Amino acid sequence: MPFELGHLTVHEVRDGSIALDGGAMFGVVPRPLWERLLAPDARNRVHLAMRCMLVLDGKRRILVDDGAGARWDGRHRDLYGISHEGNLGLDSELRRAGLTRDDITDVVLTHLHFDHAGGTVRDEAGQLKLGFPNATYHLQRRHWKWAHQATDKDRGSFRPEDFALLEKSGQLHLLEGGTELYPGITLFVSEGHTVGLQLVRLEAGDHTLVFCGDLIPTTAHLKPAWVAAYDLYPLTVIEEKKQLLAQAVEEGWYLFLEHDPSVAVCTVKDDGHGHVVVDRVVTL
């Protein structure tokens, strides 16, 4: 069932799942703590959703992130545990919402890591083409530049072929900071996970939903100090999470979680001891 937020309709669109090292996902947090919330497999990997968000506003069909895509060889598919079992992929999920790739008018890329932007291009008979041929792709300019000169720490998170076509396509819209993309749809910048990460805030009447991306990838990461080793600036992540969660508790925001294996959307509350925890889970 889609989630109705005033004039906006929100769908969960899964591009399968991915399995990443638990230590990498939780940084300095000891395994005996995080494994209570996300049990690792025999290779110490936690299994995560690749959950994109589809927003319909009557005129536009906006996809937020586009997963890892299908262009993976067997070795890397196994390494990252990329799976599309259960027919979970962008094409089948869009069909479930009554759409095709051609219907997507906008793709908002939070950032260009391979599990968020891998569906930007697709292989058609050996030729790479844009995954959403009629869409405008929105991205922060600072992140676009960063992805082309990534550091030794995060270079492995980018696959340049995932976004090489965008530069000459005429369909890339580079943004300078936060902006209202369309009425009720605002992009704002987060700087902890990577440079120029952009998150999405939907507002309709008294209701707000925030697509948390890699700032808060799962419910286990509601704890401010539980940050991933992938995060470039962990202290910034902690402060950004504190600010976002404080406002989410106070104003009753819905949080859309990109990587949680079982929770797509939830609200949060203070548990009375100063900790932010899940209040209510919304089933999509």
mmCIF file of C-alpha atoms in Angstrom, residues 72-180:
data_model
loop_
_atom_site.group_PDB
_atom_site.id
_atom_site.type_symbol
_atom_site.label_atom_id
_atom_site.label_comp_id
_atom_site.label_asym_id
_atom_site.label_seq_id
_atom_site.Cartn_x
_atom_site.Cartn_y
_atom_site.Cartn_z
ATOM 1 C CA TRP A 72 27.541 -6.835 -11.635
ATOM 2 C CA ASP A 73 29.740 -9.826 -12.344
ATOM 3 C CA GLY A 74 29.463 -12.950 -10.220
ATOM 4 C CA ARG A 75 32.480 -12.166 -8.025
ATOM 5 C CA HIS A 76 31.277 -8.724 -6.988
ATOM 6 C CA ARG A 77 27.678 -9.852 -6.677
ATOM 7 C CA ASP A 78 28.897 -12.449 -4.186
ATOM 8 C CA LEU A 79 31.268 -10.051 -2.414
ATOM 9 C CA TYR A 80 28.532 -7.512 -1.737
ATOM 10 C CA GLY A 81 25.722 -10.038 -1.398
ATOM 11 C CA ILE A 82 23.696 -8.274 -4.079
ATOM 12 C CA SER A 83 20.427 -10.113 -4.537
ATOM 13 C CA HIS A 84 17.223 -9.524 -6.470
ATOM 14 C CA GLU A 85 15.447 -12.588 -5.154
ATOM 15 C CA GLY A 86 11.681 -12.411 -5.007
ATOM 16 C CA ASN A 87 11.634 -10.381 -8.229
ATOM 17 C CA LEU A 88 12.799 -7.312 -6.323
ATOM 18 C CA GLY A 89 14.181 -4.893 -8.876
ATOM 19 C CA LEU A 90 13.377 -1.442 -10.189
ATOM 20 C CA ASP A 91 11.446 -2.646 -13.224
ATOM 21 C CA SER A 92 9.160 -5.017 -11.344
ATOM 22 C CA GLU A 93 8.690 -2.582 -8.457
ATOM 23 C CA LEU A 94 7.780 0.258 -10.800
ATOM 24 C CA ARG A 95 5.287 -2.012 -12.570
ATOM 25 C CA ARG A 96 3.703 -2.693 -9.198
ATOM 26 C CA ALA A 97 3.141 1.064 -8.929
ATOM 27 C CA GLY A 98 1.701 1.129 -12.456
ATOM 28 C CA LEU A 99 4.759 2.776 -14.037
ATOM 29 C CA THR A 100 7.735 2.055 -16.249
ATOM 30 C CA ARG A 101 11.179 3.623 -16.383
ATOM 31 C CA ASP A 102 9.988 5.939 -19.155
ATOM 32 C CA ASP A 103 7.410 7.459 -16.791
ATOM 33 C CA ILE A 104 9.984 8.736 -14.281
ATOM 34 C CA THR A 105 10.348 12.510 -14.635
ATOM 35 C CA ASP A 106 12.998 13.109 -11.956
ATOM 36 C CA VAL A 107 15.717 11.088 -10.226
ATOM 37 C CA VAL A 108 17.089 12.582 -7.025
ATOM 38 C CA LEU A 109 20.454 11.028 -6.243
ATOM 39 C CA THR A 110 21.421 11.455 -2.614
ATOM 40 C CA HIS A 111 24.992 10.662 -3.629
ATOM 41 C CA LEU A 112 26.907 8.509 -6.110
ATOM 42 C CA HIS A 113 27.964 5.490 -4.039
ATOM 43 C CA PHE A 114 27.363 2.338 -6.040
ATOM 44 C CA ASP A 115 24.406 1.099 -3.962
ATOM 45 C CA HIS A 116 22.587 4.417 -4.452
ATOM 46 C CA ALA A 117 23.398 5.339 -8.052
ATOM 47 C CA GLY A 118 24.116 1.987 -9.722
ATOM 48 C CA GLY A 119 20.785 2.045 -11.521
ATOM 49 C CA THR A 120 21.531 5.389 -13.171
ATOM 50 C CA VAL A 121 22.676 3.513 -16.277
ATOM 51 C CA ARG A 122 21.699 0.142 -17.667
ATOM 52 C CA ASP A 123 23.184 -2.252 -20.199
ATOM 53 C CA GLU A 124 21.090 -2.726 -23.327
ATOM 54 C CA ALA A 125 22.662 -5.228 -25.736
ATOM 55 C CA GLY A 126 26.151 -4.256 -24.613
ATOM 56 C CA GLN A 127 25.541 -0.525 -24.774
ATOM 57 C CA LEU A 128 25.218 1.656 -21.684
ATOM 58 C CA LYS A 129 22.155 3.919 -21.619
ATOM 59 C CA LEU A 130 20.548 6.086 -18.986
ATOM 60 C CA GLY A 131 18.315 4.002 -16.762
ATOM 61 C CA PHE A 132 15.551 6.623 -16.852
ATOM 62 C CA PRO A 133 15.689 8.199 -20.299
ATOM 63 C CA ASN A 134 13.107 10.930 -19.728
ATOM 64 C CA ALA A 135 14.221 12.020 -16.264
ATOM 65 C CA THR A 136 16.167 14.976 -14.978
ATOM 66 C CA TYR A 137 18.828 13.807 -12.523
ATOM 67 C CA HIS A 138 19.322 16.065 -9.496
ATOM 68 C CA LEU A 139 22.606 16.025 -7.564
ATOM 69 C CA GLN A 140 24.681 18.399 -5.470
ATOM 70 C CA ARG A 141 27.509 19.986 -7.471
ATOM 71 C CA ARG A 142 29.982 19.577 -4.600
ATOM 72 C CA HIS A 143 29.317 15.868 -4.482
ATOM 73 C CA TRP A 144 29.610 15.539 -8.257
ATOM 74 C CA LYS A 145 33.078 17.078 -8.041
ATOM 75 C CA TRP A 146 33.988 14.937 -5.032
ATOM 76 C CA ALA A 147 33.025 11.703 -6.801
ATOM 77 C CA HIS A 148 35.472 12.539 -9.583
ATOM 78 C CA GLN A 149 38.356 13.066 -7.149
ATOM 79 C CA ALA A 150 37.508 10.694 -4.297
ATOM 80 C CA THR A 151 40.079 9.894 -1.635
ATOM 81 C CA ASP A 152 41.801 6.595 -0.929
ATOM 82 C CA LYS A 153 39.264 6.049 1.871
ATOM 83 C CA ASP A 154 36.126 6.228 -0.263
ATOM 84 C CA ARG A 155 37.251 5.652 -3.852
ATOM 85 C CA GLY A 156 35.996 2.073 -3.730
ATOM 86 C CA SER A 157 32.458 3.282 -3.063
ATOM 87 C CA PHE A 158 32.201 4.864 -6.523
ATOM 88 C CA ARG A 159 31.954 3.228 -9.940
ATOM 89 C CA PRO A 160 32.572 6.046 -12.460
ATOM 90 C CA GLU A 161 30.741 4.144 -15.191
ATOM 91 C CA ASP A 162 27.568 4.481 -13.092
ATOM 92 C CA PHE A 163 27.449 8.212 -13.743
ATOM 93 C CA ALA A 164 29.741 8.886 -16.712
ATOM 94 C CA LEU A 165 26.829 9.221 -19.125
ATOM 95 C CA LEU A 166 25.198 11.956 -17.085
ATOM 96 C CA GLU A 167 27.789 14.602 -17.852
ATOM 97 C CA LYS A 168 27.036 14.683 -21.594
ATOM 98 C CA SER A 169 23.369 13.743 -21.396
ATOM 99 C CA GLY A 170 21.969 17.227 -20.853
ATOM 100 C CA GLN A 171 19.793 15.689 -18.135
ATOM 101 C CA LEU A 172 22.039 16.407 -15.135
ATOM 102 C CA HIS A 173 20.879 19.198 -12.837
ATOM 103 C CA LEU A 174 23.621 20.188 -10.408
ATOM 104 C CA LEU A 175 22.441 22.003 -7.304
ATOM 105 C CA GLU A 176 24.159 24.497 -5.035
ATOM 106 C CA GLY A 177 22.932 23.619 -1.549
ATOM 107 C CA GLY A 178 19.441 23.077 -0.239
ATOM 108 C CA THR A 179 16.448 23.971 -2.362
ATOM 109 C CA GLU A 180 12.729 23.413 -2.772
#
